PDB file of C-alpha atoms (C1' of nucleotides) in Angstrom:
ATOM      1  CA  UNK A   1     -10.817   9.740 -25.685  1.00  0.00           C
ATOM      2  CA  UNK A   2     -12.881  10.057 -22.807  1.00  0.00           C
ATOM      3  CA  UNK A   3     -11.074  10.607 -19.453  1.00  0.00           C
ATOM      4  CA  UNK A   4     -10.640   7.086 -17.440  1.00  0.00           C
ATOM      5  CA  UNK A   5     -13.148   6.512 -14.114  1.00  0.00           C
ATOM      6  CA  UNK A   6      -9.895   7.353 -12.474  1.00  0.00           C
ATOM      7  CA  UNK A   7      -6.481   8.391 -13.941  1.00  0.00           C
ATOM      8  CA  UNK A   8      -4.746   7.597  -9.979  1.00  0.00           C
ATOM      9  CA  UNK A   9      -5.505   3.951 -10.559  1.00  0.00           C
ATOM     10  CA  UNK A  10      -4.617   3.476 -14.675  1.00  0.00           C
ATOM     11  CA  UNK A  11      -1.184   5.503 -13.065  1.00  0.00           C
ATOM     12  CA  UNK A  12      -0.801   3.168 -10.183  1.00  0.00           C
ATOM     13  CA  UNK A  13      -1.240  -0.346 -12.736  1.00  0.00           C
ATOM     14  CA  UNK A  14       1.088   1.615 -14.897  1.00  0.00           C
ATOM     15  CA  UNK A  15       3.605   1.748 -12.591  1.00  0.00           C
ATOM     16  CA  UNK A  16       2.929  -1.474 -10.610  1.00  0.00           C
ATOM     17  CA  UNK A  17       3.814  -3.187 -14.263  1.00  0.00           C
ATOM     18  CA  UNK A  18       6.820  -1.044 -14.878  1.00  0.00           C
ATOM     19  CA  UNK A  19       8.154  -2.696 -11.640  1.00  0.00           C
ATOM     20  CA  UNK A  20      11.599  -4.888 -12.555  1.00  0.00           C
ATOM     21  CA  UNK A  21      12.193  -8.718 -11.639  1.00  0.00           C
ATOM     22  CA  UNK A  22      13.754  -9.230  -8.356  1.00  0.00           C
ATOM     23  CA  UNK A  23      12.816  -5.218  -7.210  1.00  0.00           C
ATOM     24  CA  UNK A  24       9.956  -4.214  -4.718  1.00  0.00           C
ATOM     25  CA  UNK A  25       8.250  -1.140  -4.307  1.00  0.00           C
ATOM     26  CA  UNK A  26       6.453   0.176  -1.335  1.00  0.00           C
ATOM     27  CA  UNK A  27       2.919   1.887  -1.173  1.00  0.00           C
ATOM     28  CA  UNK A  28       4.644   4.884  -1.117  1.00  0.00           C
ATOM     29  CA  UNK A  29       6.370   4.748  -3.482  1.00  0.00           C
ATOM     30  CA  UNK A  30       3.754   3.475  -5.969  1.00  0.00           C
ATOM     31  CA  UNK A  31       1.088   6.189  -4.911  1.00  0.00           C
ATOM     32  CA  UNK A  32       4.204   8.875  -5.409  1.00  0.00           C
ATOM     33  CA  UNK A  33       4.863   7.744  -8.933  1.00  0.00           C
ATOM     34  CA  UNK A  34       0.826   7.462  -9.310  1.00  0.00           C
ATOM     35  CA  UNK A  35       1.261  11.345  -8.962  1.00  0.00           C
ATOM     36  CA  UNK A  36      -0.581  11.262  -6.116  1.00  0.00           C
ATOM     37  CA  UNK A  37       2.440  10.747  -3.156  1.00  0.00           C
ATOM     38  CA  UNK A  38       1.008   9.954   0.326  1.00  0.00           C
ATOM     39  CA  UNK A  39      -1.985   8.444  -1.024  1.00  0.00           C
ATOM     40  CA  UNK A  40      -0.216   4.906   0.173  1.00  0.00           C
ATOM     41  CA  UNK A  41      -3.967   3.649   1.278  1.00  0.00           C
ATOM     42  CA  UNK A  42      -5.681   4.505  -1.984  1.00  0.00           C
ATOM     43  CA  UNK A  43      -2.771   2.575  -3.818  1.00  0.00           C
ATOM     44  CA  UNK A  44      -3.017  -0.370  -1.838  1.00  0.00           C
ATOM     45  CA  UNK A  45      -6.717  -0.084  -2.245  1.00  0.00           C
ATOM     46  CA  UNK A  46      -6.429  -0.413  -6.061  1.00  0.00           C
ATOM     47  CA  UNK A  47      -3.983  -3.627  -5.851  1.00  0.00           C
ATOM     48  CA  UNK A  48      -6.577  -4.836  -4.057  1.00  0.00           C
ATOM     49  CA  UNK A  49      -8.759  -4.596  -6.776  1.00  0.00           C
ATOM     50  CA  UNK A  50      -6.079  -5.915  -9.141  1.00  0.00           C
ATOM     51  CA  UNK A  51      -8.291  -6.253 -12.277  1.00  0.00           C
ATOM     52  CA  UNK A  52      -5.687  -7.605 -13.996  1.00  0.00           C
ATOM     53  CA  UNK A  53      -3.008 -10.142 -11.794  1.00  0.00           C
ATOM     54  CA  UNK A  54      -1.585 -11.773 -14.761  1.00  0.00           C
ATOM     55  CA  UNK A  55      -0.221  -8.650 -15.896  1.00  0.00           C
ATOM     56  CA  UNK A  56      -0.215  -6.488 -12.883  1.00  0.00           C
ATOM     57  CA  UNK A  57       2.833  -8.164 -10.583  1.00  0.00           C
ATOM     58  CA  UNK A  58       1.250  -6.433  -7.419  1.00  0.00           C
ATOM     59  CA  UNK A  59       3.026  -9.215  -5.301  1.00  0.00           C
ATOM     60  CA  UNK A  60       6.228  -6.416  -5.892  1.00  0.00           C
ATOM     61  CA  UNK A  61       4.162  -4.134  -3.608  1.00  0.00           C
ATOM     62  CA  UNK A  62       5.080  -3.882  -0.235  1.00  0.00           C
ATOM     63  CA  UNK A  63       4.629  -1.997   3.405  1.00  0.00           C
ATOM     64  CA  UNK A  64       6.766   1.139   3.921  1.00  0.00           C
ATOM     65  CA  UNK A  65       8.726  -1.447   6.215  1.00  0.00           C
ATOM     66  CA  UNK A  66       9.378  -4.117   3.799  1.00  0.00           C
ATOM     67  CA  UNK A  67       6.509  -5.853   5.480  1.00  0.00           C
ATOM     68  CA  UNK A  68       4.394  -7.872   3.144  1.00  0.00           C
ATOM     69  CA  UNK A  69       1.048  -7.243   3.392  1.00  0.00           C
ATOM     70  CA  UNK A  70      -2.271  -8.520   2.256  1.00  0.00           C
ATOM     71  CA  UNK A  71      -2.236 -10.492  -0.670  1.00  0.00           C
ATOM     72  CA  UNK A  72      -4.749 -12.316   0.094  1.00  0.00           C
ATOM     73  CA  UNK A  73      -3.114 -15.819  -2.092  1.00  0.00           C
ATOM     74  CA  UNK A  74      -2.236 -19.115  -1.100  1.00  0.00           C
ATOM     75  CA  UNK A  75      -1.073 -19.143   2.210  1.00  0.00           C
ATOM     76  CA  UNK A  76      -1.304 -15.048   2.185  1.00  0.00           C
ATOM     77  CA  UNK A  77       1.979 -13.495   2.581  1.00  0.00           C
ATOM     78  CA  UNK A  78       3.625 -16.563   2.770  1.00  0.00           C
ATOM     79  CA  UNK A  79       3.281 -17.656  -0.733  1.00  0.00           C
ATOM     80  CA  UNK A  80       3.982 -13.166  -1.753  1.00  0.00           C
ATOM     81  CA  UNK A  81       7.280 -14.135   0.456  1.00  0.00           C
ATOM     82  CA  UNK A  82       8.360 -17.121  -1.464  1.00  0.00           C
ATOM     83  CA  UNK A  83       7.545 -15.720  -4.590  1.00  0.00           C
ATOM     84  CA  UNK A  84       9.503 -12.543  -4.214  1.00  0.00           C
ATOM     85  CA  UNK A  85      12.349 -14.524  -3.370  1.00  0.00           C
ATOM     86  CA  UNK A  86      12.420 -16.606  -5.934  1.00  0.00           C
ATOM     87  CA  UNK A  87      12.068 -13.673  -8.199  1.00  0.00           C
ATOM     88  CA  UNK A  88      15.502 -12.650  -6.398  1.00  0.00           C
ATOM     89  CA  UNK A  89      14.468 -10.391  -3.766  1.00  0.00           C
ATOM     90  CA  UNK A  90      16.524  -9.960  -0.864  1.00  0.00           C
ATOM     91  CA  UNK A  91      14.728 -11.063   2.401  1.00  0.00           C
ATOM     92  CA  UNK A  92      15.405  -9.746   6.080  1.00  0.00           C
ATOM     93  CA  UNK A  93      13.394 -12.678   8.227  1.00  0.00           C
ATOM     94  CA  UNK A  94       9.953 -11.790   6.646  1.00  0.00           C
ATOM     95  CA  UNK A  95      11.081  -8.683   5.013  1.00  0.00           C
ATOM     96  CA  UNK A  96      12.469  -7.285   2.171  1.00  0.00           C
ATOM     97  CA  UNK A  97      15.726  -5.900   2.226  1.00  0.00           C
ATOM     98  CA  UNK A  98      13.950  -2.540   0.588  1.00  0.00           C
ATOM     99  CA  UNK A  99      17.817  -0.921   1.144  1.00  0.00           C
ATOM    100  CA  UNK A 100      18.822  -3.651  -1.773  1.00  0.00           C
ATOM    101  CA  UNK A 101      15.386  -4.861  -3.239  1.00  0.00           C
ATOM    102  CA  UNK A 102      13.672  -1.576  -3.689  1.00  0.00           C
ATOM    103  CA  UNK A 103      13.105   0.022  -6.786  1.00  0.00           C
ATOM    104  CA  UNK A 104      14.762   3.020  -8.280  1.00  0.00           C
ATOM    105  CA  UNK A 105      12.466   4.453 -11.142  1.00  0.00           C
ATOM    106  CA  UNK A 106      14.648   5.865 -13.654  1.00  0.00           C
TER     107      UNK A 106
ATOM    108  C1'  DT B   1     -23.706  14.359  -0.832  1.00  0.00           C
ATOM    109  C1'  DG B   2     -21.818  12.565   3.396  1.00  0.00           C
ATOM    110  C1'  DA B   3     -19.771   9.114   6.173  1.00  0.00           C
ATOM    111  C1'  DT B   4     -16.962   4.880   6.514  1.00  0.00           C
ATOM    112  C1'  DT B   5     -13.482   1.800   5.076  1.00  0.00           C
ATOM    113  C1'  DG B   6      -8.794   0.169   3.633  1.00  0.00           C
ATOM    114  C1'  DA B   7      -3.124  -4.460   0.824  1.00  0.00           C
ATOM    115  C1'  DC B   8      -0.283   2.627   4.332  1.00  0.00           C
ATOM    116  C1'  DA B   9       3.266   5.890   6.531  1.00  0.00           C
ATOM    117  C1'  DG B  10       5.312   8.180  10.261  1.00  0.00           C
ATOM    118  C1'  DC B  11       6.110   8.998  15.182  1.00  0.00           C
ATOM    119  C1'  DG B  12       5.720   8.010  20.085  1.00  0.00           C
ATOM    120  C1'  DT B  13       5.572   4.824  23.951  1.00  0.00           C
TER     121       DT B  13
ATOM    122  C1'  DC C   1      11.906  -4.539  18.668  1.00  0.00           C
ATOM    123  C1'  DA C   2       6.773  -4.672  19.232  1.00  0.00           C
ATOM    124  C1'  DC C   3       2.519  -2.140  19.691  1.00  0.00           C
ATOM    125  C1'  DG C   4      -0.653   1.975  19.323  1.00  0.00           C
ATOM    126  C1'  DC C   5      -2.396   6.378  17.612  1.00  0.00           C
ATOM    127  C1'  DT C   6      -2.868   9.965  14.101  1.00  0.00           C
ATOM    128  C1'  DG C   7      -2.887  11.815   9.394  1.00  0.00           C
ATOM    129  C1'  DC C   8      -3.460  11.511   4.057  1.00  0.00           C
ATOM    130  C1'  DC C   9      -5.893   9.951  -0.206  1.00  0.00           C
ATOM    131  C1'  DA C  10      -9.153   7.533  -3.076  1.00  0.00           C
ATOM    132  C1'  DA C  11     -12.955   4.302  -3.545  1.00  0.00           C
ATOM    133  C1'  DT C  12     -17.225   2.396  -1.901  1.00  0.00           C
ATOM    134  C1'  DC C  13     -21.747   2.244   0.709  1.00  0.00           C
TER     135       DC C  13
END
DNA sequence: TGATTGACAGCGT
DNA sequence: CACGCTGCCAATC
């Protein structure tokens, strides 16, 4: 099997689908677990391509800050925000409470 | 092949 | 706490 156009972003959607209900994970985070850590742009880049936002829940992607970012949906981060908190993520204002909300990979 | 962009992260002011 | 600048990585033009 021939080697993907890029293994960094098959990694990233990996991950990005591994992500629980009601957890968040940050760039970061995602590009560490891509295997590629401090590549935070390049990861974001790929959500943004999101070829597949049924199964890719890339709305559980947020800033380093718990700032929501992007998502370029509805009313933009405004419909990310309610939908994370639905899903049971703790919110600080208009961020996420990453000290209770973020992801722990196991 | 080289230069620019982009849903970031970290630090300083 | 809000804003600005720099650095890192991958994709795109």
């Amino acid at each position: 099997m021939q080697k993907p156009v890029s293994v960094f972003r098959e990694s990233v959607y990996s991950v990005a689908k591994r992500i629980p209900k009601g957890k968040v994970l940050t760039y970061g985070q995602l590009a560490a677990l891509a295997g590629s850590p401090g590549a935070a742009r390049a990861a974001g880049m790929c959500m943004k391509q999101n070829p597949d936002a049924t199964t890719i829940p890339c709305h559980r992607v947020v800033a380093s800050d718990g700032k929501l970012t992007g998502f370029a949906f509805g009313d933009g981060v405004s419909t990310k925000k309610q939908l994370l908190q639905r899903e049971g993520v703790a919110f600080i204002g208009d961020r996420v409470n990453l000290l209770l909300s973020q992801w722990h990979p196991l």
